[in-house]
């Protein structure tokens, strides 16, 4: 089969399309024939060996994919050959014609969701769900600021928060990004590059501040976020690309909490709950992954560049 292989950390030119052996499942494993793979910022960190990430070589990038089940091990009961599935995690990489998964890494892909959309579910929706409902204990009628709402995680969070009955304020740096945030259910969309935008957030809450902030770029925003929180407000740090200075007193008066969140810390029990909820949302139409740009597998390097470009408008995928 064809697969992207990385033999050393580096720029996009280390992404090589090569021929490697077909995959065989172990007893509790599934081989998926990939139609589309999702590209997330973390894939670029692993390829480059930055932000505390590294890889074992040869490395096939990508955690997310969608396709049909090709082969199953003899202990597998949840899926069978031919089933449409999305993969949230895998054992061999997603930038390939096939991927090997543990049975619990594949989930049914409803017929109303395309393979390209299915490739955008794993990291973005699992991250947004865990941040909102497990770390921040989001509740209906609360107000959430999704600080960076136009990217993969942000749009997933907008859809999940809206469906759960929260009031949603999302940010994006472009008009088209803000329109997309509104189209996906946000009540208000603001520009995070406007120095006054957090004052607008406070004004939108009648001076109270927001109950939750999901933060995609904490190194830029965390120090300012704290003053936009309501009493007992929570900030969940999802993304950060460097250090930041905060004034701890801003947390004291509000009884506020700053919560870290790493998807890698999700337990098997959490992942079962998260995917049951996501599949239900895909089926009932409240969740609808947004594909921004699609590249052929051979142009994986362009996909790795696209996912880091400013002006996000949904997810980046490669088709196989
Ligand atoms: P993405 O699709 O590239 O989106 C990035 C988002 O950040 C866009 O909405 C972008 O908006 C926004 N942004 C840019 N500058 C900003 C600023 N100054 N303030 C607020 N938002 C800003 O990436 P993603 O997949 O959504 O992931 C978002 C971040 O979370 C990344 O850093 C990623 O590595 C991280 N992440 C962490 C976990 C975890 O387990 N903790 C899991 C998944 C992702 P514009 O482009 O419109 O400016």
PDB file of N, CA and C and ligand atoms in Angstrom, residues 41 45 123 127 147-154 172-173 192 216-217 220-221 238-239 241 261-263 307 310-312, ligand 1:
ATOM      1  N   UNK A  41      -2.949  20.354  13.832  1.00  0.00           N
ATOM      2  CA  UNK A  41      -1.665  21.003  14.135  1.00  0.00           C
ATOM      3  C   UNK A  41      -0.659  20.053  14.790  1.00  0.00           C
ATOM      4  N   UNK A  45       3.626  19.221  14.626  1.00  0.00           N
ATOM      5  CA  UNK A  45       4.592  19.277  15.740  1.00  0.00           C
ATOM      6  C   UNK A  45       5.382  17.954  15.796  1.00  0.00           C
ATOM      7  N   UNK A 123      -9.610  14.073  16.620  1.00  0.00           N
ATOM      8  CA  UNK A 123      -8.942  15.038  17.512  1.00  0.00           C
ATOM      9  C   UNK A 123      -9.837  16.250  17.786  1.00  0.00           C
ATOM     10  N   UNK A 127     -11.405  16.547  21.589  1.00  0.00           N
ATOM     11  CA  UNK A 127     -10.788  17.627  22.375  1.00  0.00           C
ATOM     12  C   UNK A 127     -11.851  18.599  22.881  1.00  0.00           C
ATOM     13  N   UNK A 147     -12.313  30.941  22.277  1.00  0.00           N
ATOM     14  CA  UNK A 147     -11.284  31.895  21.853  1.00  0.00           C
ATOM     15  C   UNK A 147     -10.431  31.215  20.798  1.00  0.00           C
ATOM     16  N   UNK A 148     -10.850  31.384  19.519  1.00  0.00           N
ATOM     17  CA  UNK A 148     -10.278  30.629  18.404  1.00  0.00           C
ATOM     18  C   UNK A 148     -11.312  29.617  17.954  1.00  0.00           C
ATOM     19  N   UNK A 149     -12.444  30.144  17.417  1.00  0.00           N
ATOM     20  CA  UNK A 149     -13.594  29.281  17.125  1.00  0.00           C
ATOM     21  C   UNK A 149     -13.654  28.841  15.669  1.00  0.00           C
ATOM     22  N   UNK A 150     -12.766  29.352  14.819  1.00  0.00           N
ATOM     23  CA  UNK A 150     -12.873  29.094  13.373  1.00  0.00           C
ATOM     24  C   UNK A 150     -12.087  27.882  12.914  1.00  0.00           C
ATOM     25  N   UNK A 151     -11.283  27.277  13.783  1.00  0.00           N
ATOM     26  CA  UNK A 151     -10.489  26.108  13.409  1.00  0.00           C
ATOM     27  C   UNK A 151     -11.226  24.814  13.727  1.00  0.00           C
ATOM     28  N   UNK A 152     -10.500  23.708  13.618  1.00  0.00           N
ATOM     29  CA  UNK A 152     -11.120  22.398  13.817  1.00  0.00           C
ATOM     30  C   UNK A 152     -11.720  22.230  15.201  1.00  0.00           C
ATOM     31  N   UNK A 153     -10.933  22.480  16.247  1.00  0.00           N
ATOM     32  CA  UNK A 153     -11.438  22.315  17.619  1.00  0.00           C
ATOM     33  C   UNK A 153     -12.509  23.359  17.909  1.00  0.00           C
ATOM     34  N   UNK A 154     -12.279  24.595  17.462  1.00  0.00           N
ATOM     35  CA  UNK A 154     -13.200  25.686  17.773  1.00  0.00           C
ATOM     36  C   UNK A 154     -14.589  25.451  17.209  1.00  0.00           C
ATOM     37  N   UNK A 172     -12.730  34.798  15.634  1.00  0.00           N
ATOM     38  CA  UNK A 172     -11.953  34.460  14.437  1.00  0.00           C
ATOM     39  C   UNK A 172     -11.333  35.759  13.940  1.00  0.00           C
ATOM     40  N   UNK A 173     -10.254  35.633  13.170  1.00  0.00           N
ATOM     41  CA  UNK A 173      -9.543  36.853  12.753  1.00  0.00           C
ATOM     42  C   UNK A 173     -10.051  37.410  11.433  1.00  0.00           C
ATOM     43  N   UNK A 192     -10.506  38.191  17.409  1.00  0.00           N
ATOM     44  CA  UNK A 192      -9.526  38.116  18.515  1.00  0.00           C
ATOM     45  C   UNK A 192      -8.293  38.992  18.254  1.00  0.00           C
ATOM     46  N   UNK A 216      -7.550  28.650  22.690  1.00  0.00           N
ATOM     47  CA  UNK A 216      -6.738  27.982  21.660  1.00  0.00           C
ATOM     48  C   UNK A 216      -5.333  28.553  21.575  1.00  0.00           C
ATOM     49  N   UNK A 217      -5.078  29.730  22.145  1.00  0.00           N
ATOM     50  CA  UNK A 217      -3.746  30.335  22.049  1.00  0.00           C
ATOM     51  C   UNK A 217      -3.420  31.044  23.375  1.00  0.00           C
ATOM     52  N   UNK A 220      -0.899  33.923  24.108  1.00  0.00           N
ATOM     53  CA  UNK A 220      -1.286  35.287  23.737  1.00  0.00           C
ATOM     54  C   UNK A 220      -2.377  35.811  24.673  1.00  0.00           C
ATOM     55  N   UNK A 221      -3.321  34.960  25.053  1.00  0.00           N
ATOM     56  CA  UNK A 221      -4.572  35.456  25.637  1.00  0.00           C
ATOM     57  C   UNK A 221      -4.777  35.236  27.133  1.00  0.00           C
ATOM     58  N   UNK A 238      -6.418  24.837  25.892  1.00  0.00           N
ATOM     59  CA  UNK A 238      -6.364  23.759  24.883  1.00  0.00           C
ATOM     60  C   UNK A 238      -5.102  23.912  24.033  1.00  0.00           C
ATOM     61  N   UNK A 239      -4.804  25.138  23.619  1.00  0.00           N
ATOM     62  CA  UNK A 239      -3.626  25.368  22.793  1.00  0.00           C
ATOM     63  C   UNK A 239      -2.753  26.452  23.390  1.00  0.00           C
ATOM     64  N   UNK A 241       1.425  28.136  22.519  1.00  0.00           N
ATOM     65  CA  UNK A 241       2.677  27.966  21.783  1.00  0.00           C
ATOM     66  C   UNK A 241       3.796  28.769  22.431  1.00  0.00           C
ATOM     67  N   UNK A 261      -5.712  20.935  29.630  1.00  0.00           N
ATOM     68  CA  UNK A 261      -6.420  19.828  28.985  1.00  0.00           C
ATOM     69  C   UNK A 261      -5.534  19.224  27.916  1.00  0.00           C
ATOM     70  N   UNK A 262      -5.204  17.957  28.064  1.00  0.00           N
ATOM     71  CA  UNK A 262      -4.488  17.236  27.000  1.00  0.00           C
ATOM     72  C   UNK A 262      -5.316  16.025  26.607  1.00  0.00           C
ATOM     73  N   UNK A 263      -5.602  15.915  25.337  1.00  0.00           N
ATOM     74  CA  UNK A 263      -6.397  14.796  24.834  1.00  0.00           C
ATOM     75  C   UNK A 263      -5.770  13.453  25.208  1.00  0.00           C
ATOM     76  N   UNK A 307      -2.637  23.743   7.580  1.00  0.00           N
ATOM     77  CA  UNK A 307      -3.234  23.662   8.917  1.00  0.00           C
ATOM     78  C   UNK A 307      -2.640  24.700   9.873  1.00  0.00           C
ATOM     79  N   UNK A 310      -2.820  31.272   9.146  1.00  0.00           N
ATOM     80  CA  UNK A 310      -3.867  32.052   9.802  1.00  0.00           C
ATOM     81  C   UNK A 310      -5.103  32.141   8.904  1.00  0.00           C
ATOM     82  N   UNK A 311      -6.232  32.525   9.498  1.00  0.00           N
ATOM     83  CA  UNK A 311      -7.476  32.613   8.728  1.00  0.00           C
ATOM     84  C   UNK A 311      -8.149  31.265   8.608  1.00  0.00           C
ATOM     85  N   UNK A 312      -8.161  30.509   9.717  1.00  0.00           N
ATOM     86  CA  UNK A 312      -8.755  29.162   9.715  1.00  0.00           C
ATOM     87  C   UNK A 312     -10.239  29.231   9.365  1.00  0.00           C
TER      88      UNK A 312
HETATM   89  P1  LIG B   1      -6.649  25.242  13.789  1.00  0.00           P
HETATM   90  O1  LIG B   1      -7.697  24.526  13.016  1.00  0.00           O
HETATM   91  O2  LIG B   1      -5.367  25.598  13.123  1.00  0.00           O
HETATM   92  O3  LIG B   1      -7.314  26.567  14.401  1.00  0.00           O
HETATM   93  C1  LIG B   1      -6.560  27.490  15.138  1.00  0.00           C
HETATM   94  C2  LIG B   1      -7.539  28.464  15.766  1.00  0.00           C
HETATM   95  O4  LIG B   1      -6.829  29.377  16.610  1.00  0.00           O
HETATM   96  C3  LIG B   1      -8.266  29.296  14.707  1.00  0.00           C
HETATM   97  O5  LIG B   1      -9.616  29.486  15.093  1.00  0.00           O
HETATM   98  C4  LIG B   1      -7.521  30.601  14.773  1.00  0.00           C
HETATM   99  O6  LIG B   1      -8.290  31.703  14.297  1.00  0.00           O
HETATM  100  C5  LIG B   1      -7.283  30.685  16.266  1.00  0.00           C
HETATM  101  N1  LIG B   1      -6.354  31.748  16.657  1.00  0.00           N
HETATM  102  C6  LIG B   1      -5.309  32.262  15.974  1.00  0.00           C
HETATM  103  N2  LIG B   1      -4.792  33.312  16.641  1.00  0.00           N
HETATM  104  C7  LIG B   1      -5.553  33.473  17.766  1.00  0.00           C
HETATM  105  C8  LIG B   1      -5.550  34.390  18.841  1.00  0.00           C
HETATM  106  N3  LIG B   1      -4.655  35.389  18.939  1.00  0.00           N
HETATM  107  N4  LIG B   1      -6.474  34.237  19.807  1.00  0.00           N
HETATM  108  C9  LIG B   1      -7.401  33.258  19.753  1.00  0.00           C
HETATM  109  N5  LIG B   1      -7.466  32.365  18.763  1.00  0.00           N
HETATM  110  C10 LIG B   1      -6.546  32.466  17.776  1.00  0.00           C
HETATM  111  O7  LIG B   1      -6.244  24.393  15.062  1.00  0.00           O
HETATM  112  P2  LIG B   1      -7.164  23.434  15.981  1.00  0.00           P
HETATM  113  O8  LIG B   1      -7.096  22.076  15.466  1.00  0.00           O
HETATM  114  O9  LIG B   1      -8.472  24.095  16.166  1.00  0.00           O
HETATM  115  O10 LIG B   1      -6.337  23.472  17.347  1.00  0.00           O
HETATM  116  C11 LIG B   1      -6.261  24.697  18.088  1.00  0.00           C
HETATM  117  C12 LIG B   1      -5.081  24.621  19.064  1.00  0.00           C
HETATM  118  O11 LIG B   1      -5.345  23.600  20.024  1.00  0.00           O
HETATM  119  C13 LIG B   1      -3.757  24.249  18.401  1.00  0.00           C
HETATM  120  O12 LIG B   1      -2.723  24.947  19.043  1.00  0.00           O
HETATM  121  C14 LIG B   1      -3.629  22.758  18.675  1.00  0.00           C
HETATM  122  O13 LIG B   1      -2.288  22.326  18.689  1.00  0.00           O
HETATM  123  C15 LIG B   1      -4.280  22.672  20.037  1.00  0.00           C
HETATM  124  N6  LIG B   1      -4.855  21.356  20.370  1.00  0.00           N
HETATM  125  C16 LIG B   1      -4.630  20.881  21.602  1.00  0.00           C
HETATM  126  C17 LIG B   1      -5.188  19.688  21.992  1.00  0.00           C
HETATM  127  C18 LIG B   1      -4.984  19.189  23.401  1.00  0.00           C
HETATM  128  O14 LIG B   1      -5.100  17.985  23.659  1.00  0.00           O
HETATM  129  N7  LIG B   1      -4.726  20.101  24.331  1.00  0.00           N
HETATM  130  C19 LIG B   1      -5.934  18.933  21.085  1.00  0.00           C
HETATM  131  C20 LIG B   1      -6.169  19.466  19.819  1.00  0.00           C
HETATM  132  C21 LIG B   1      -5.628  20.695  19.472  1.00  0.00           C
HETATM  133  P3  LIG B   1      -7.843  32.562  12.991  1.00  0.00           P
HETATM  134  O15 LIG B   1      -7.124  31.625  12.055  1.00  0.00           O
HETATM  135  O16 LIG B   1      -9.156  33.052  12.453  1.00  0.00           O
HETATM  136  O17 LIG B   1      -6.953  33.643  13.515  1.00  0.00           O
END
